[in-house]
Amino acid sequence: MAAMNEEKAMDLVTKKRKLHDEEESDDKFNNLGNIEIVEVLNDNSREKCLFLHTKISGEDAVVLMEKTPFDRNTMTQLVSEDTTLKETLKNDIYSTYEAQLPHHLNAVKATLICPATEKHLSKYRQQKTFAICETKEMYENVTKPYLQEQKFSIQWVYNILDKKSESDRIVFEDACPKDGFILLPDMKWNRKELSQLYLVAIVHTREVLSLRDLNHTHLPLLNNILHKGMEAIRKEFGVKPSKLRMYVHYQPSYHHFHVHFTHLALDAPGFEADRAHLLQDIIENITIKSDYYQQKSIVFKVRECDGLYLKYKETGYFD
Ligand code: M7G
């Protein structure tokens, strides 16, 4: 199939998003009034985001505000008389301004999690991180028992798989219960700029919790995700496989196996060497040695408030 060029695909994304936005216009929240701020969880000037712990009608909620990247499609509206300037510095050939953009170009991406649990607050709270080099024994004796008792709710995953939520966003589905998956835009992507493209492939099987569970019996599943996922993205968005990065987090936040698909140009949070495992590497490692991920020591990060950090602390790991 001939690949769509990226500009055309970008128009398509914009059109689809507009349609979707219109459909969703009767959403519960139209503004952020009546939301009480409890605490700033994180405030990152480099990533231009602000994460807040709030209360909505007495319930804990997390509000994530993120400034979005500029969109090439709206460049001419940006550089126009509708953008007003207030000079803040002038020196020789250099001048800086505070620019007020036209209203419709000022949108900020806002995410609301309500009701939020202590685990959500912890996930978005800025805190110290620590590395753990997890051997297979540590996985069996500390990590696995902890995960079994402390599973983060994955209702949102089941809602997607059961088509109760986000079914209108599905980009591709292979319905096979064993080797199939659903590919759809990740919550992190505003579905505007293709250079920020971020999709997630969620498997139908409920038996794989993480990388640790994978062996050669999962090769058909993994190859399916890799090849059908790349092809679906090429067809839908015109982004070639050579522009994509496919990887799995260890530890993931949600223990139902899924694969991240991002554009190479995206500096995605969670793509660090101590969290991301490339899908192609995983496939090759399992092909060479079926129990590779049951035998291997795996390094991952934990944060001070994570239950897993506290569990490892109790064992004296950080002494
Ligand atoms: P992860 O590796 O478990 O953890 O990835 P992370 O969230 O720390 O990266 C889960 C992925 O699912 C993330 O990229 C999330 O942004 C995405 N995600 C989470 N939720 C709750 C949703 C959701 O409700 N819808 C969609 N489409 N994506 C989600």
CSV table of C-alpha atoms and ligand atoms in Angstrom, one decimal:
chain,number,residue,atom,x,y,z
A,1,MET,CA,0.0,0.0,0.0
A,2,ALA,CA,1.4,3.4,-0.9
A,3,ALA,CA,2.3,5.4,2.1
A,4,MET,CA,0.3,8.6,2.7
A,5,ASN,CA,2.6,11.7,2.9
A,6,GLU,CA,2.9,13.1,6.4
A,7,GLU,CA,1.2,16.4,5.6
A,8,LYS,CA,-1.9,14.8,4.2
A,9,ALA,CA,-2.0,12.4,7.2
A,10,MET,CA,-1.7,15.4,9.5
A,11,ASP,CA,-4.8,17.0,7.9
A,12,LEU,CA,-6.6,13.7,8.4
A,13,VAL,CA,-5.6,13.6,12.1
A,14,THR,CA,-6.9,17.2,12.5
A,15,LYS,CA,-10.2,16.4,10.8
A,16,LYS,CA,-10.7,13.3,12.8
A,17,ARG,CA,-9.9,15.1,16.0
A,18,LYS,CA,-12.4,17.9,15.2
A,19,LEU,CA,-15.1,15.3,14.6
A,20,HIS,CA,-14.2,13.6,17.8
A,21,ASP,CA,-14.1,16.8,19.8
A,22,GLU,CA,-17.6,17.7,18.5
A,23,GLU,CA,-18.9,14.3,19.5
A,24,GLU,CA,-17.5,14.8,23.0
A,25,SER,CA,-18.8,18.3,23.5
A,26,ASP,CA,-21.3,17.2,26.1
A,27,ASP,CA,-18.5,16.2,28.5
A,28,LYS,CA,-19.0,16.5,32.2
A,29,PHE,CA,-16.4,19.2,32.7
A,30,ASN,CA,-16.4,22.4,30.7
A,31,ASN,CA,-14.1,24.4,33.0
A,32,LEU,CA,-11.9,24.0,36.0
A,33,GLY,CA,-14.2,25.9,38.4
A,34,ASN,CA,-15.1,24.2,41.7
A,35,ILE,CA,-11.8,22.4,41.8
A,36,GLU,CA,-9.8,22.9,45.0
A,37,ILE,CA,-6.0,22.8,44.8
A,38,VAL,CA,-4.5,20.7,47.5
A,39,GLU,CA,-0.9,20.4,46.5
A,40,VAL,CA,1.5,20.9,43.6
A,41,LEU,CA,2.7,17.4,42.8
A,42,ASN,CA,5.2,18.4,40.2
A,43,ASP,CA,6.1,21.6,38.3
A,44,ASN,CA,8.6,21.1,35.5
A,45,SER,CA,9.7,24.2,33.6
A,46,ARG,CA,11.7,22.2,31.0
A,47,GLU,CA,8.8,20.0,30.1
A,48,LYS,CA,6.4,22.9,30.7
A,49,CYS,CA,3.9,21.0,32.8
A,50,LEU,CA,2.2,21.3,36.1
A,51,PHE,CA,0.7,18.4,38.0
A,52,LEU,CA,-1.8,19.1,40.8
A,53,HIS,CA,-3.4,17.2,43.6
A,54,THR,CA,-7.0,18.6,43.8
A,55,LYS,CA,-10.3,17.9,45.3
A,56,ILE,CA,-13.5,17.7,43.2
A,57,SER,CA,-16.7,17.5,45.3
A,58,GLY,CA,-14.6,16.1,48.2
A,59,GLU,CA,-12.9,13.5,46.0
A,60,ASP,CA,-9.2,13.4,45.4
A,61,ALA,CA,-8.3,14.2,41.8
A,62,VAL,CA,-5.2,14.7,39.8
A,63,VAL,CA,-5.1,17.5,37.2
A,64,LEU,CA,-2.2,17.4,34.7
A,65,MET,CA,-1.6,20.5,32.7
A,66,GLU,CA,0.9,20.4,29.8
A,67,LYS,CA,1.8,23.0,27.2
A,68,THR,CA,1.5,21.5,23.8
A,69,PRO,CA,4.2,21.8,21.0
A,70,PHE,CA,3.6,24.2,18.2
A,71,ASP,CA,1.7,22.9,15.2
A,72,ARG,CA,3.2,23.5,11.7
A,73,ASN,CA,-0.4,23.6,10.3
A,74,THR,CA,-1.2,26.7,12.2
A,75,MET,CA,2.1,28.5,11.6
A,76,THR,CA,0.6,31.2,9.4
A,77,GLN,CA,-2.1,32.1,12.0
A,78,LEU,CA,0.7,32.2,14.6
A,79,VAL,CA,2.8,34.7,12.7
A,80,SER,CA,0.1,37.2,11.9
A,81,GLU,CA,-1.4,40.4,13.1
A,82,ASP,CA,-3.6,38.4,15.5
A,83,THR,CA,-0.5,37.8,17.6
A,84,THR,CA,0.3,40.9,19.7
A,85,LEU,CA,3.7,41.7,21.1
A,86,LYS,CA,4.9,43.5,24.2
A,87,GLU,CA,8.6,44.3,24.2
A,88,THR,CA,10.5,43.0,27.2
A,89,LEU,CA,14.1,43.6,26.0
A,90,LYS,CA,15.9,45.5,23.2
A,91,ASN,CA,19.7,45.5,22.7
A,92,ASP,CA,21.3,46.1,19.4
A,93,ILE,CA,19.9,43.5,17.0
A,94,TYR,CA,18.3,41.5,19.8
A,95,SER,CA,14.8,41.9,21.2
A,96,THR,CA,12.4,39.7,23.2
A,97,TYR,CA,8.6,40.0,23.6
A,98,GLU,CA,5.8,38.6,25.5
A,99,ALA,CA,3.6,37.4,22.7
A,100,GLN,CA,-0.2,36.9,23.1
A,101,LEU,CA,-1.4,34.3,20.7
A,102,PRO,CA,-4.9,34.1,19.1
A,103,HIS,CA,-7.2,32.4,21.6
A,104,HIS,CA,-7.6,29.2,19.6
A,105,LEU,CA,-3.8,28.6,19.5
A,106,ASN,CA,-3.4,28.8,23.3
A,107,ALA,CA,-4.8,25.4,24.2
A,108,VAL,CA,-3.1,23.4,26.9
A,109,LYS,CA,-3.5,19.7,27.2
A,110,ALA,CA,-5.3,18.9,30.5
A,111,THR,CA,-5.8,15.4,31.9
A,112,LEU,CA,-8.1,14.7,34.8
A,113,ILE,CA,-8.0,11.5,36.9
A,114,CYS,CA,-10.9,11.4,39.3
A,115,PRO,CA,-11.3,9.8,41.7
A,116,ALA,CA,-7.5,9.4,42.1
A,117,THR,CA,-5.9,6.9,44.5
A,118,GLU,CA,-2.8,7.4,46.6
A,119,LYS,CA,-1.0,5.5,43.8
A,120,HIS,CA,-2.0,8.1,41.2
A,121,LEU,CA,-0.8,10.9,43.5
A,122,SER,CA,2.5,9.0,44.0
A,123,LYS,CA,2.9,8.4,40.2
A,124,TYR,CA,2.7,12.1,39.4
A,125,ARG,CA,4.5,13.4,42.5
A,126,GLN,CA,8.1,14.6,42.0
A,127,GLN,CA,10.4,12.5,44.2
A,128,LYS,CA,13.8,10.9,44.5
A,129,THR,CA,14.4,7.8,42.4
A,130,PHE,CA,16.5,4.7,43.1
A,131,ALA,CA,17.8,2.0,40.8
A,132,ILE,CA,17.1,-1.7,41.6
A,133,CYS,CA,19.0,-4.5,39.8
A,134,GLU,CA,16.3,-7.2,40.1
A,135,THR,CA,17.7,-10.7,39.9
A,136,LYS,CA,15.3,-13.6,39.2
A,137,GLU,CA,15.3,-14.5,42.9
A,138,MET,CA,14.4,-10.9,43.9
A,139,TYR,CA,11.6,-11.0,41.3
A,140,GLU,CA,10.2,-14.2,42.8
A,141,ASN,CA,10.7,-13.2,46.5
A,142,VAL,CA,10.0,-9.5,46.6
A,143,THR,CA,8.6,-8.0,43.4
A,144,LYS,CA,6.1,-10.7,42.3
A,145,PRO,CA,4.4,-11.1,45.8
A,146,TYR,CA,4.2,-7.3,46.1
A,147,LEU,CA,2.6,-6.9,42.6
A,148,GLN,CA,0.1,-9.7,43.4
A,149,GLU,CA,-1.2,-7.9,46.5
A,150,GLN,CA,-0.9,-4.3,45.2
A,151,LYS,CA,-2.2,-4.4,41.6
A,152,PHE,CA,-2.9,-0.9,40.2
A,153,SER,CA,-6.4,-0.9,38.9
A,154,ILE,CA,-6.5,-1.7,35.2
A,155,GLN,CA,-10.2,-1.2,34.7
A,156,TRP,CA,-9.4,1.4,31.9
A,157,VAL,CA,-7.6,-1.5,30.0
A,158,TYR,CA,-10.6,-3.8,30.3
A,159,ASN,CA,-12.9,-1.0,29.2
A,160,ILE,CA,-10.8,-0.6,26.0
A,161,LEU,CA,-10.7,-4.4,25.4
A,162,ASP,CA,-14.4,-4.7,26.0
A,163,LYS,CA,-15.2,-1.7,23.8
A,164,LYS,CA,-16.8,0.2,26.7
A,165,SER,CA,-14.4,3.1,26.3
A,166,GLU,CA,-12.4,4.7,23.5
A,167,SER,CA,-13.8,2.3,20.9
A,168,ASP,CA,-14.1,5.2,18.4
A,169,ARG,CA,-10.3,5.7,18.7
A,170,ILE,CA,-9.3,2.2,17.8
A,171,VAL,CA,-6.8,2.4,15.0
A,172,PHE,CA,-6.4,-1.4,14.5
A,173,GLU,CA,-7.6,-4.6,16.1
A,174,ASP,CA,-6.5,-8.2,15.8
A,175,ALA,CA,-9.3,-9.9,17.7
A,176,CYS,CA,-7.6,-13.2,18.3
A,177,PRO,CA,-7.9,-13.9,22.1
A,178,LYS,CA,-4.4,-15.4,22.3
A,179,ASP,CA,-2.3,-13.4,19.8
A,180,GLY,CA,-4.4,-10.4,19.2
A,181,PHE,CA,-4.4,-6.8,20.4
A,182,ILE,CA,-6.0,-3.4,20.1
A,183,LEU,CA,-3.9,-0.4,18.9
A,184,LEU,CA,-5.1,3.1,19.8
A,185,PRO,CA,-3.8,6.5,20.6
A,186,ASP,CA,-2.2,6.8,24.0
A,187,MET,CA,-3.7,9.1,26.6
A,188,LYS,CA,-0.4,11.1,26.4
A,189,TRP,CA,-0.9,12.1,22.7
A,190,ASN,CA,-3.2,14.9,21.8
A,191,ARG,CA,-3.6,13.4,18.3
A,192,LYS,CA,-2.5,16.6,16.6
A,193,GLU,CA,1.2,16.6,15.7
A,194,LEU,CA,2.5,13.5,14.0
A,195,SER,CA,6.0,14.2,15.4
A,196,GLN,CA,4.5,13.6,18.8
A,197,LEU,CA,2.7,10.4,17.7
A,198,TYR,CA,2.1,8.0,20.6
A,199,LEU,CA,0.0,4.9,20.4
A,200,VAL,CA,-0.3,1.9,22.7
A,201,ALA,CA,-1.0,-1.7,21.7
A,202,ILE,CA,-2.9,-3.6,24.4
A,203,VAL,CA,-3.0,-7.4,24.2
A,204,HIS,CA,-6.3,-9.4,24.5
A,205,THR,CA,-4.7,-12.0,26.7
A,206,ARG,CA,-4.9,-11.3,30.4
A,207,GLU,CA,-2.1,-13.7,31.2
A,208,VAL,CA,0.9,-11.6,30.6
A,209,LEU,CA,1.6,-9.1,33.3
A,210,SER,CA,5.0,-7.8,32.2
A,211,LEU,CA,8.2,-8.5,30.4
A,212,ARG,CA,9.1,-11.1,33.1
A,213,ASP,CA,6.3,-13.4,31.8
A,214,LEU,CA,7.4,-13.5,28.2
A,215,ASN,CA,8.8,-16.6,26.5
A,216,HIS,CA,8.8,-18.3,23.1
A,217,THR,CA,5.1,-19.1,23.3
A,218,HIS,CA,4.5,-15.3,23.0
A,219,LEU,CA,6.5,-14.9,19.8
A,220,PRO,CA,3.4,-15.0,17.6
A,221,LEU,CA,1.8,-12.3,19.8
A,222,LEU,CA,4.9,-10.1,19.8
A,223,ASN,CA,5.5,-10.4,16.0
A,224,ASN,CA,1.9,-9.7,15.4
A,225,ILE,CA,2.1,-6.4,17.4
A,226,LEU,CA,5.3,-5.4,15.8
A,227,HIS,CA,4.3,-6.0,12.2
A,228,LYS,CA,0.6,-5.3,12.2
A,229,GLY,CA,1.1,-2.3,14.5
A,230,MET,CA,3.7,-0.7,12.2
A,231,GLU,CA,1.6,-1.4,9.1
A,232,ALA,CA,-1.6,0.1,10.7
A,233,ILE,CA,0.3,3.3,11.7
A,234,ARG,CA,1.7,3.6,8.2
A,235,LYS,CA,-1.8,3.2,6.7
A,236,GLU,CA,-3.6,5.5,9.2
A,237,PHE,CA,-1.0,8.2,9.8
A,238,GLY,CA,1.4,7.8,6.9
A,239,VAL,CA,4.3,7.4,9.3
A,240,LYS,CA,6.9,4.8,8.1
A,241,PRO,CA,8.2,2.0,10.3
A,242,SER,CA,11.7,3.6,10.1
A,243,LYS,CA,10.2,6.6,12.0
A,244,LEU,CA,8.8,4.5,14.8
A,245,ARG,CA,10.1,3.3,18.2
A,246,MET,CA,8.3,0.3,19.8
A,247,TYR,CA,9.1,-0.6,23.4
A,248,VAL,CA,7.9,-2.0,26.6
A,249,HIS,CA,8.3,-0.6,30.1
A,250,TYR,CA,9.8,-2.4,33.0
A,251,GLN,CA,8.4,-1.8,35.5
A,252,PRO,CA,5.2,-0.7,33.8
A,253,SER,CA,2.6,1.3,35.8
A,254,TYR,CA,-0.2,-1.1,34.6
A,255,HIS,CA,0.4,-4.8,34.8
A,256,HIS,CA,-1.4,-5.9,31.7
A,257,PHE,CA,1.0,-6.4,28.8
A,258,HIS,CA,1.1,-3.5,26.3
A,259,VAL,CA,3.6,-2.0,23.9
A,260,HIS,CA,4.3,1.7,23.3
A,261,PHE,CA,4.6,3.0,19.7
A,262,THR,CA,6.1,6.5,19.5
A,263,HIS,CA,7.5,8.7,16.8
A,264,LEU,CA,11.3,8.8,16.8
A,265,ALA,CA,11.2,12.6,17.1
A,266,LEU,CA,9.3,12.4,20.3
A,267,ASP,CA,11.4,12.7,23.5
A,268,ALA,CA,9.0,10.4,25.3
A,269,PRO,CA,9.0,10.3,29.1
A,270,GLY,CA,9.8,6.7,30.0
A,271,PHE,CA,12.2,6.0,27.2
A,272,GLU,CA,15.2,5.9,29.5
A,273,ALA,CA,17.6,2.9,29.3
A,274,ASP,CA,16.5,1.9,32.8
A,275,ARG,CA,12.8,1.6,31.8
A,276,ALA,CA,12.4,0.9,28.1
A,277,HIS,CA,13.0,-2.4,26.3
A,278,LEU,CA,12.8,-2.3,22.5
A,279,LEU,CA,10.2,-4.8,21.1
A,280,GLN,CA,12.6,-6.0,18.4
A,281,ASP,CA,15.2,-6.8,21.1
A,282,ILE,CA,12.7,-8.6,23.2
A,283,ILE,CA,11.7,-10.8,20.2
A,284,GLU,CA,15.3,-11.6,19.4
A,285,ASN,CA,16.3,-12.3,23.0
A,286,ILE,CA,13.3,-14.8,23.4
A,287,THR,CA,14.1,-16.4,20.1
A,288,ILE,CA,17.7,-17.1,21.2
A,289,LYS,CA,16.6,-18.2,24.7
A,290,SER,CA,13.0,-18.8,25.6
A,291,ASP,CA,13.4,-18.1,29.3
A,292,TYR,CA,15.6,-15.1,28.8
A,293,TYR,CA,13.3,-12.8,30.8
A,294,GLN,CA,12.8,-15.3,33.6
A,295,GLN,CA,16.6,-15.7,34.0
A,296,LYS,CA,17.9,-12.2,33.4
A,297,SER,CA,18.6,-9.5,36.0
A,298,ILE,CA,16.7,-6.4,35.1
A,299,VAL,CA,17.5,-2.9,36.2
A,300,PHE,CA,14.5,-0.6,36.9
A,301,LYS,CA,13.8,2.6,38.8
A,302,VAL,CA,11.5,3.1,41.8
A,303,ARG,CA,10.5,6.3,43.4
A,304,GLU,CA,10.6,7.1,47.1
A,305,CYS,CA,6.8,6.9,47.6
A,306,ASP,CA,6.4,3.6,45.5
A,307,GLY,CA,5.3,0.7,47.5
A,308,LEU,CA,7.9,-1.4,45.7
A,309,TYR,CA,10.6,1.0,47.0
A,310,LEU,CA,9.4,0.5,50.5
A,311,LYS,CA,9.3,-3.3,50.1
A,312,TYR,CA,12.9,-3.4,48.9
A,313,LYS,CA,13.9,-1.0,51.7
A,314,GLU,CA,12.5,-3.5,54.2
A,315,THR,CA,14.8,-6.1,52.8
A,316,GLY,CA,17.8,-3.8,53.4
A,317,TYR,CA,18.4,-3.5,49.6
A,318,PHE,CA,19.4,0.2,49.9
A,319,ASP,CA,21.6,-0.1,53.0
B,1,M7G,P1,3.0,2.0,31.4
B,1,M7G,O1,4.2,1.5,30.8
B,1,M7G,O2,2.2,1.0,32.2
B,1,M7G,O3,3.2,3.2,32.4
B,1,M7G,O4,2.1,2.5,30.2
B,1,M7G,P2,3.4,4.7,32.3
B,1,M7G,O5,1.9,5.3,32.4
B,1,M7G,O6,4.1,5.1,33.5
B,1,M7G,O7,4.1,5.1,31.0
B,1,M7G,C1,0.8,2.7,30.2
B,1,M7G,C2,0.4,3.6,29.0
B,1,M7G,O8,-1.0,3.7,28.9
B,1,M7G,C3,0.9,5.0,29.2
B,1,M7G,O9,1.6,5.5,28.1
B,1,M7G,C4,-0.3,5.8,29.5
B,1,M7G,O10,-0.2,7.2,29.0
B,1,M7G,C5,-1.4,5.1,28.8
B,1,M7G,N1,-2.7,5.2,29.4
B,1,M7G,C6,-3.0,5.2,30.7
B,1,M7G,N2,-4.3,5.3,30.8
B,1,M7G,C7,-5.0,5.4,32.1
B,1,M7G,C8,-4.9,5.4,29.6
B,1,M7G,C9,-6.3,5.5,29.1
B,1,M7G,O11,-7.2,5.6,29.9
B,1,M7G,N3,-6.4,5.5,27.8
B,1,M7G,C10,-5.4,5.5,26.9
B,1,M7G,N4,-5.6,5.5,25.6
B,1,M7G,N5,-4.1,5.4,27.3
B,1,M7G,C11,-3.9,5.3,28.7
